[in-house]
Amino acid sequence: MSFTSPLSEDVPVGTTIAILNVKDADSDKNGQIRCSIEGKLPFKIESSLTNYYNLISDQQFDRELVSEYNITIKATDFGFPPLSSSKTLNLKISDINDNAPLFDKSRYSAYVTENNPPGISIFAVSATDSDWNQNARITYILENTQVSGSPVSSYVTLNSETGVISAVRSFDYEQIKQLEIIVKAQDGGSPPLSSNVTVKIHIQDQNDNPPQVLYPVQTGGSVVAEMVPRSADVGYLVTKVVAVDVDSGQNAWLSYKLHKATDRALFEVGLQNGEIRTIRQVNDKDAVKQRLAVIVEDNGQPSRSVTVMVNVAVADSFPEVLSEFTDLSHDKEYNDNLTFYLVLALAVVSFLFITCVVVIISVKIYRWRQSRILYHSNLPVIPYYPPRYSDTLGTGTLQHVYNYEVCRTTDSRKSDCKFGRAGSQNVLIMDPSSTGTMQRIQSEKSILDEPDSPIEAMCSDTYWLVA
């Protein structure tokens, strides 16, 4: 008659699921009917009216355990032999958001090496929800907590869909050794359910710091020396090099080695403790000033080291030590000044040399360009006209007549021109058409007597320039 499917899993016990009507055409006992449910199921059948039966829930449902039921109802009469018929109902159980997401662990531990590149994936959390569909859709949320006074979001970020935790910055083990964050997994039900888990991120150390020397103090201006009396025996403790390494583990294990010494046969350095001791008896031949270079090295891969200079004074009196090491300080200052002036002189000489080379090259290039310009230029030639020349109506007439006398020696190819007196005249008439044609009119002249010397033998020709 009626059937409800799907059925919510939170329905109370005794909820009517279906109403059935059963008929038998026989009479008396043959027409009496009995209904039953096959199998062991959380249901029961109750008779409400004649030939009407109710299918009722007998216990609480849980969709996460059983999501559907196939219910077979069998109706049997009381005849002999009994006859029966059956009907199967498929009941589906609908989901409600009754389960919160669950992480597979109660706490997580993750590890990341310091000096990591930003954005690297550190760890991934995972949670499951036994609900169905939207009620089982999980979103991961990073709880807003503080780490060393800063929000946790400035250190790591969380992918809301995959649960992957990534680094926002590069970590430094010497500043922060571990992070503790809280991740919440929340489903998409209404109302939403959630659960939290703690993730502890351990920063692993790298050997990124060299050892730091605490003693002896390395000063740039003054000289600190350890005194050793000349009466010191073998094994005399001179001083102890004290150093630390801010790294951890084997990266902070330090060893000490004697690298250089004024007299290597006089001192030794303890490999593990850094103690400097004498290995023989001090004698009068040993120099007062002893200088030792000690290497402090860690045990990281690759290892890092630092060199410390130790000054030792082998003397019995303080004035002797003071005079010796004062000279040492002055010598060091003198060497430093000498090095500075040598570098300065080298820089000045180099600058002057480069300047001279540049100037010479510039002059050469300038002269070459000037010659090229004159050679390739197509500028018109501007003629030179004698003084008091005037151009009248474009005829080019000269206002006066000029007399030029050319005198030459008999044995010279050079000429000397000078102004002379008018004598016998040769007139050069320039063609006004400027065609370059010249007519020469030579008048008769009288020839002077033979000269007394070759120098006086001159050819005197007079030319008149007429426009």
Coordinates of C-alpha atoms in Angstrom, one line a residue:
M1 CA 0.0 0.0 0.0
S2 CA 2.9 2.4 0.8
F3 CA 6.7 2.2 1.0
T4 CA 9.3 4.8 2.1
S5 CA 12.7 4.6 0.5
P6 CA 15.3 6.0 1.1
L7 CA 15.0 6.2 4.8
S8 CA 17.1 8.5 6.9
E9 CA 19.5 6.7 9.2
D10 CA 18.5 8.7 12.2
V11 CA 14.8 7.6 12.2
P12 CA 13.7 6.4 15.6
V13 CA 13.0 2.8 16.4
G14 CA 9.4 1.7 15.5
T15 CA 9.1 3.8 12.4
T16 CA 6.6 2.4 9.9
I17 CA 8.4 1.7 6.6
A18 CA 5.7 0.0 4.6
I19 CA 2.0 -1.0 4.8
L20 CA 1.1 -4.3 3.1
N21 CA -2.3 -5.8 2.1
V22 CA -2.4 -9.6 1.8
K23 CA -5.4 -11.5 0.5
D24 CA -6.3 -15.2 0.3
A25 CA -9.4 -16.3 -1.6
D26 CA -9.8 -19.5 0.5
S27 CA -12.0 -19.6 3.5
D28 CA -11.7 -20.7 7.1
K29 CA -8.2 -21.8 8.0
N30 CA -7.2 -22.0 4.4
G31 CA -7.8 -18.2 4.1
Q32 CA -6.0 -17.2 7.3
I33 CA -2.6 -15.6 6.6
R34 CA 0.6 -15.3 8.6
C35 CA 3.4 -12.8 7.4
S36 CA 7.1 -13.2 8.3
I37 CA 10.5 -11.7 7.3
E38 CA 13.1 -14.0 6.0
G39 CA 16.5 -13.7 7.5
K40 CA 17.7 -11.7 10.5
L41 CA 17.0 -8.1 9.7
P42 CA 16.3 -5.1 12.0
F43 CA 12.6 -5.1 11.1
K44 CA 9.4 -6.6 12.3
I45 CA 5.8 -7.1 11.0
E46 CA 2.8 -6.1 12.9
S47 CA -0.9 -6.7 11.9
S48 CA -2.9 -3.5 12.2
L49 CA -6.2 -4.6 10.6
T50 CA -7.5 -7.7 8.9
N51 CA -5.3 -8.5 6.0
Y52 CA -3.2 -5.3 6.6
Y53 CA 0.4 -5.5 7.9
N54 CA 2.9 -2.9 8.9
L55 CA 6.7 -3.2 8.3
I56 CA 8.4 -1.5 11.3
S57 CA 12.0 -0.7 12.1
D58 CA 13.2 -2.7 15.1
Q59 CA 16.6 -1.0 15.8
Q60 CA 18.6 2.1 15.0
F61 CA 20.1 2.3 11.5
D62 CA 23.7 3.2 10.7
R63 CA 24.3 3.9 7.0
E64 CA 28.1 3.7 7.5
L65 CA 27.6 0.0 8.5
V66 CA 24.7 -1.0 6.2
S67 CA 23.6 1.3 3.4
E68 CA 20.6 -0.7 2.1
Y69 CA 18.5 -3.7 2.9
N70 CA 16.7 -6.3 0.8
I71 CA 13.6 -7.2 2.8
T72 CA 11.8 -10.4 1.8
I73 CA 8.3 -10.7 3.3
K74 CA 6.7 -14.1 3.1
A75 CA 2.9 -14.6 3.5
T76 CA 1.7 -18.2 4.4
D77 CA -1.8 -19.5 4.9
F78 CA -2.9 -22.1 7.5
G79 CA -4.1 -24.7 4.9
F80 CA -2.7 -28.1 4.4
P81 CA -0.4 -28.2 2.7
P82 CA 0.3 -24.5 3.4
L83 CA 0.7 -22.2 0.5
S84 CA 2.7 -19.0 0.5
S85 CA 3.9 -16.1 -1.6
S86 CA 6.7 -13.5 -1.0
K87 CA 7.5 -9.9 -1.8
T88 CA 11.0 -8.3 -1.7
L89 CA 11.5 -4.6 -0.9
N90 CA 14.7 -2.8 -1.4
L91 CA 15.2 -0.2 1.3
K92 CA 18.0 2.4 1.0
I93 CA 19.3 4.2 4.0
S94 CA 20.1 7.9 3.4
D95 CA 23.1 9.6 5.1
I96 CA 23.2 12.3 7.7
N97 CA 26.3 14.2 8.8
D98 CA 26.9 12.2 12.0
N99 CA 30.6 11.4 11.6
A100 CA 33.4 13.9 12.0
P101 CA 36.6 13.6 9.9
L102 CA 39.2 11.4 11.5
F103 CA 43.0 11.6 11.0
D104 CA 45.0 8.3 10.8
K105 CA 47.3 9.5 13.6
S106 CA 46.7 11.4 16.8
R107 CA 50.0 13.4 16.3
Y108 CA 52.4 13.9 13.4
S109 CA 56.1 14.5 13.2
A110 CA 57.8 16.0 10.2
Y111 CA 61.4 16.9 9.4
V112 CA 62.9 19.6 7.2
T113 CA 66.5 20.6 6.7
E114 CA 67.4 24.2 7.4
N115 CA 68.3 26.6 4.5
N116 CA 65.5 25.0 2.6
P117 CA 64.1 26.8 -0.5
P118 CA 60.8 28.5 0.1
G119 CA 57.8 26.6 -1.2
I120 CA 59.2 23.2 -0.6
S121 CA 56.7 20.5 0.6
I122 CA 57.3 19.4 4.1
F123 CA 54.6 17.0 5.0
A124 CA 51.0 15.9 4.1
V125 CA 48.2 15.2 6.6
S126 CA 45.2 13.0 5.7
A127 CA 41.8 12.5 7.2
T128 CA 38.8 10.4 6.2
D129 CA 35.1 10.8 6.8
S130 CA 32.8 7.8 6.8
D131 CA 29.8 9.8 5.7
W132 CA 28.7 10.1 2.1
N133 CA 28.8 12.7 -0.6
Q134 CA 28.9 16.3 0.6
N135 CA 29.1 15.1 4.2
A136 CA 32.3 13.4 3.5
R137 CA 34.0 16.2 1.6
I138 CA 37.0 17.4 3.7
T139 CA 38.6 20.8 3.9
Y140 CA 41.9 21.3 5.7
I141 CA 42.4 24.4 7.7
L142 CA 45.6 25.8 9.4
E143 CA 44.7 27.0 12.9
N144 CA 45.9 30.5 13.6
T145 CA 48.6 30.0 16.3
Q146 CA 51.7 31.9 17.2
V147 CA 55.3 30.7 16.7
S148 CA 58.0 32.7 18.5
G149 CA 55.7 35.7 18.5
S150 CA 54.8 35.5 14.8
P151 CA 51.7 34.0 13.1
V152 CA 52.2 30.4 12.0
S153 CA 51.1 31.5 8.5
S154 CA 54.4 33.3 8.1
Y155 CA 56.3 30.0 8.4
V156 CA 54.2 27.4 6.6
T157 CA 51.1 27.2 4.4
L158 CA 48.5 24.4 4.1
N159 CA 46.8 23.2 0.9
S160 CA 43.1 23.1 1.8
E161 CA 42.3 20.2 -0.5
T162 CA 45.3 17.9 -0.4
G163 CA 46.5 18.7 3.2
V164 CA 50.1 19.3 2.0
I165 CA 52.1 21.5 4.3
S166 CA 54.7 23.7 2.6
A167 CA 57.4 26.1 3.8
V168 CA 56.9 29.8 3.3
R169 CA 60.4 30.8 4.2
S170 CA 63.8 29.3 4.6
F171 CA 64.3 28.0 8.1
D172 CA 67.4 28.6 10.3
Y173 CA 68.1 26.0 12.9
E174 CA 70.0 28.5 15.0
Q175 CA 66.9 30.7 15.3
I176 CA 64.1 28.1 15.5
K177 CA 64.5 24.4 16.1
Q178 CA 60.9 23.2 15.7
L179 CA 57.4 24.3 14.8
E180 CA 54.2 23.0 16.3
I181 CA 51.1 23.7 14.2
I182 CA 47.4 22.6 14.5
V183 CA 45.5 21.3 11.4
K184 CA 41.8 21.1 11.4
A185 CA 39.9 18.8 9.1
Q186 CA 36.3 19.9 8.5
D187 CA 33.6 18.2 6.4
G188 CA 31.0 19.8 4.2
G189 CA 27.9 18.7 6.1
S190 CA 25.3 20.9 7.7
P191 CA 26.2 21.6 10.4
P192 CA 29.9 20.9 9.6
L193 CA 31.9 18.5 11.8
S194 CA 35.6 18.8 12.4
S195 CA 38.6 17.3 14.2
N196 CA 42.1 18.6 15.0
V197 CA 45.6 17.2 14.9
T198 CA 48.9 18.5 16.0
V199 CA 51.9 18.5 13.6
K200 CA 55.4 19.0 15.0
I201 CA 57.9 20.1 12.4
H202 CA 61.5 19.5 13.4
I203 CA 64.2 21.7 11.8
Q204 CA 67.3 19.6 11.0
D205 CA 70.7 21.3 11.3
Q206 CA 73.2 21.9 8.5
N207 CA 76.8 22.7 9.0
D208 CA 76.4 26.3 7.9
N209 CA 78.3 28.0 10.7
P210 CA 82.1 28.0 11.3
P211 CA 83.4 27.7 14.9
Q212 CA 83.6 30.9 16.9
V213 CA 86.7 31.5 19.0
L214 CA 85.9 32.8 22.5
Y215 CA 89.5 32.8 23.8
P216 CA 92.0 34.1 23.1
V217 CA 90.2 37.3 22.0
Q218 CA 91.3 38.3 18.5
T219 CA 91.9 42.0 18.5
G220 CA 93.0 44.1 15.6
G221 CA 94.9 46.9 17.4
S222 CA 96.5 45.4 20.4
V223 CA 98.7 42.3 20.8
V224 CA 97.7 39.8 23.6
A225 CA 100.5 37.4 24.6
E226 CA 100.7 34.4 26.9
M227 CA 103.8 34.3 29.1
V228 CA 105.9 31.2 29.5
P229 CA 108.8 31.3 32.0
R230 CA 112.1 30.0 30.8
S231 CA 112.0 27.6 33.7
A232 CA 108.8 25.9 32.4
D233 CA 108.9 22.1 32.4
V234 CA 107.6 19.7 29.8
G235 CA 103.8 19.7 29.7
Y236 CA 103.5 23.3 31.0
L237 CA 100.0 24.6 30.2
V238 CA 100.5 27.8 28.2
T239 CA 96.9 28.6 27.4
K240 CA 93.7 27.0 26.2
V241 CA 91.8 27.8 23.0
V242 CA 88.1 28.0 23.7
A243 CA 85.7 27.8 20.8
V244 CA 82.0 27.0 20.2
D245 CA 79.9 26.1 17.3
V246 CA 76.2 27.1 17.2
D247 CA 75.4 24.1 15.0
S248 CA 74.3 20.9 16.7
G249 CA 75.2 17.2 16.7
Q250 CA 78.4 16.2 15.0
N251 CA 78.4 19.6 13.3
A252 CA 79.4 21.1 16.6
W253 CA 82.1 18.6 17.5
L254 CA 85.4 20.6 17.4
S255 CA 89.0 19.5 17.0
Y256 CA 92.1 21.6 17.4
K257 CA 95.3 21.4 15.3
L258 CA 98.6 23.3 15.3
H259 CA 98.9 24.8 11.8
K260 CA 102.0 27.0 12.1
A261 CA 104.4 27.9 14.8
T262 CA 107.7 29.7 15.3
D263 CA 109.1 26.6 16.9
R264 CA 106.9 23.5 16.2
A265 CA 109.2 21.5 18.5
L266 CA 108.3 23.5 21.5
F267 CA 104.4 23.5 21.6
E268 CA 101.6 21.1 21.0
V269 CA 97.8 21.5 20.9
G270 CA 95.3 19.1 22.4
L271 CA 93.1 17.6 19.7
Q272 CA 89.9 17.6 21.7
N273 CA 90.4 20.3 24.4
G274 CA 92.5 22.9 22.6
E275 CA 95.1 23.1 25.4
I276 CA 98.5 24.4 24.3
R277 CA 101.4 22.8 26.3
T278 CA 105.1 22.7 26.0
I279 CA 106.6 19.4 24.8
R280 CA 110.1 20.0 25.8
Q281 CA 112.1 22.1 28.3
V282 CA 112.4 25.8 27.6
N283 CA 116.0 27.0 27.2
D284 CA 117.7 30.3 26.7
K285 CA 118.0 29.8 22.9
D286 CA 114.3 29.9 22.4
A287 CA 113.1 33.2 20.9
V288 CA 111.0 35.5 23.2
K289 CA 108.3 36.0 20.5
Q290 CA 106.5 32.8 19.6
R291 CA 103.6 32.9 17.3
L292 CA 101.2 29.9 16.9
A293 CA 98.4 29.4 14.3
V294 CA 95.8 27.0 15.6
I295 CA 93.0 25.7 13.4
V296 CA 89.7 25.0 15.0
E297 CA 87.6 22.6 12.8
D298 CA 84.2 21.1 13.2
N299 CA 83.0 17.6 12.2
G300 CA 80.4 18.6 9.7
Q301 CA 80.2 17.6 6.0
P302 CA 81.8 19.6 4.6
S303 CA 83.7 20.7 7.6
R304 CA 84.2 24.4 8.5
S305 CA 87.2 25.8 10.3
V306 CA 88.7 29.0 11.7
T307 CA 92.3 30.0 12.4
V308 CA 93.2 31.7 15.7
M309 CA 96.6 33.3 16.3
V310 CA 98.2 32.8 19.7
N311 CA 101.1 35.0 20.8
V312 CA 103.4 33.4 23.4
A313 CA 106.2 35.3 25.2
V314 CA 109.0 33.1 26.5
A315 CA 110.4 35.4 29.2
D316 CA 110.7 35.8 33.0
S317 CA 110.0 39.5 33.2
F318 CA 107.2 41.7 31.9
P319 CA 109.4 44.6 30.6
E320 CA 111.2 42.2 28.2
V321 CA 107.9 41.0 26.9
L322 CA 106.6 44.5 26.5
S323 CA 109.5 45.7 24.5
E324 CA 109.5 42.7 22.2
F325 CA 105.8 42.9 21.4
T326 CA 105.8 46.6 21.1
D327 CA 108.3 46.3 18.3
L328 CA 106.1 43.6 16.8
S329 CA 103.1 46.0 16.9
H330 CA 105.1 48.8 15.3
D331 CA 106.4 46.4 12.6
K332 CA 102.9 45.3 11.8
E333 CA 101.8 48.9 11.6
Y334 CA 104.7 49.8 9.3
N335 CA 104.0 46.8 7.1
D336 CA 100.4 47.8 6.8
N337 CA 101.3 51.4 5.9
L338 CA 103.9 50.2 3.4
T339 CA 101.3 47.9 1.7
F340 CA 98.8 50.8 1.5
Y341 CA 101.3 53.2 -0.1
L342 CA 102.5 50.5 -2.6
V343 CA 98.9 49.8 -3.7
L344 CA 98.2 53.6 -4.0
A345 CA 101.3 54.2 -6.1
L346 CA 100.5 51.3 -8.4
A347 CA 97.0 52.7 -8.8
V348 CA 98.3 56.2 -9.7
V349 CA 100.8 54.9 -12.2
S350 CA 98.2 52.7 -13.8
F351 CA 95.9 55.6 -14.1
L352 CA 98.5 57.9 -15.7
F353 CA 99.5 55.2 -18.2
I354 CA 96.0 54.6 -19.2
T355 CA 95.3 58.3 -19.6
C356 CA 98.4 58.8 -21.8
V357 CA 97.4 55.9 -24.0
V358 CA 93.9 57.3 -24.4
V359 CA 95.2 60.8 -25.2
I360 CA 97.7 59.5 -27.8
I361 CA 95.0 57.4 -29.5
S362 CA 92.6 60.3 -29.5
V363 CA 95.1 62.6 -31.2
K364 CA 95.9 60.0 -33.8
I365 CA 92.3 59.5 -34.6
Y366 CA 91.7 63.3 -34.8
R367 CA 94.5 63.9 -37.3
W368 CA 93.4 60.9 -39.4
R369 CA 89.9 62.2 -39.5
Q370 CA 91.0 65.7 -40.5
S371 CA 93.1 64.4 -43.3
R372 CA 90.3 62.3 -44.6
I373 CA 87.9 65.3 -44.5
L374 CA 90.3 67.5 -46.5
Y375 CA 91.0 64.7 -49.0
H376 CA 87.4 63.9 -49.7
S377 CA 86.0 67.4 -49.4
N378 CA 84.3 68.9 -52.6
L379 CA 84.4 72.5 -51.4
P380 CA 84.8 75.2 -54.2
V381 CA 88.1 77.0 -54.5
I382 CA 87.9 80.6 -53.5
P383 CA 90.4 82.7 -55.6
Y384 CA 92.5 85.3 -54.1
Y385 CA 92.5 88.8 -55.6
P386 CA 95.2 91.4 -55.1
P387 CA 94.5 94.4 -53.0
R388 CA 92.4 97.3 -54.3
Y389 CA 90.6 94.9 -56.7
S390 CA 87.0 95.8 -57.5
D391 CA 84.5 94.1 -59.7
T392 CA 82.7 96.7 -61.8
L393 CA 79.4 95.4 -63.3
G394 CA 80.9 91.9 -63.5
T395 CA 83.7 93.0 -65.9
G396 CA 86.5 92.3 -63.4
T397 CA 88.5 95.5 -64.3
L398 CA 91.5 96.6 -62.3
Q399 CA 91.6 100.2 -61.3
H400 CA 95.3 100.5 -61.7
V401 CA 98.1 98.9 -63.6
Y402 CA 100.6 96.8 -61.7
N403 CA 104.0 96.1 -62.9
Y404 CA 105.7 92.9 -61.8
E405 CA 109.3 92.1 -62.4
V406 CA 110.6 88.5 -62.3
C407 CA 114.3 88.1 -61.5
R408 CA 116.1 84.8 -61.6
T409 CA 119.7 83.6 -61.4
T410 CA 121.2 81.5 -64.1
D411 CA 121.9 78.6 -61.8
S412 CA 118.9 78.5 -59.6
R413 CA 115.4 77.1 -60.1
K414 CA 113.9 79.3 -57.4
S415 CA 112.3 82.6 -58.3
D416 CA 112.1 85.8 -56.5
C417 CA 109.4 88.3 -57.3
K418 CA 109.5 92.0 -56.5
F419 CA 108.0 95.2 -57.6
G420 CA 110.1 96.9 -60.3
R421 CA 110.1 100.0 -62.5
A422 CA 108.3 100.1 -65.8
G423 CA 110.7 99.2 -68.6
S424 CA 110.1 97.3 -71.7
Q425 CA 106.7 95.8 -71.2
N426 CA 105.0 92.5 -71.8
V427 CA 101.2 92.9 -71.6
L428 CA 99.1 89.9 -70.6
I429 CA 95.5 90.5 -71.7
M430 CA 92.9 88.2 -69.9
D431 CA 90.0 87.1 -72.0
P432 CA 86.8 88.6 -70.4
S433 CA 85.0 85.3 -71.3
S434 CA 87.1 83.6 -68.6
T435 CA 88.0 80.8 -71.1
G436 CA 91.6 80.8 -69.9
T437 CA 93.0 82.1 -73.3
M438 CA 95.9 84.5 -72.9
Q439 CA 97.3 86.7 -75.6
R440 CA 100.8 87.9 -75.3
I441 CA 102.0 91.2 -76.8
Q442 CA 105.6 91.7 -76.6
S443 CA 107.1 95.0 -77.5
E444 CA 110.6 95.5 -78.6
K445 CA 113.1 96.4 -75.9
S446 CA 116.6 97.3 -75.8
I447 CA 119.0 94.8 -74.4
L448 CA 121.5 96.1 -71.8
D449 CA 125.2 95.4 -71.9
E450 CA 126.5 92.0 -70.8
P451 CA 126.7 91.7 -67.0
D452 CA 130.0 91.5 -65.2
S453 CA 129.0 88.4 -63.2
P454 CA 126.6 85.5 -63.4
I455 CA 124.6 86.9 -60.5
E456 CA 124.0 90.1 -62.3
A457 CA 122.9 88.2 -65.4
M458 CA 119.2 88.4 -64.9
C459 CA 116.3 88.2 -67.3
S460 CA 114.1 91.2 -66.7
D461 CA 110.6 90.7 -68.1
T462 CA 107.8 92.9 -67.2
Y463 CA 104.2 91.8 -67.4
W464 CA 101.2 94.0 -67.4
L465 CA 98.0 92.6 -66.3
V466 CA 95.1 94.3 -68.1
A467 CA 91.5 93.3 -67.5

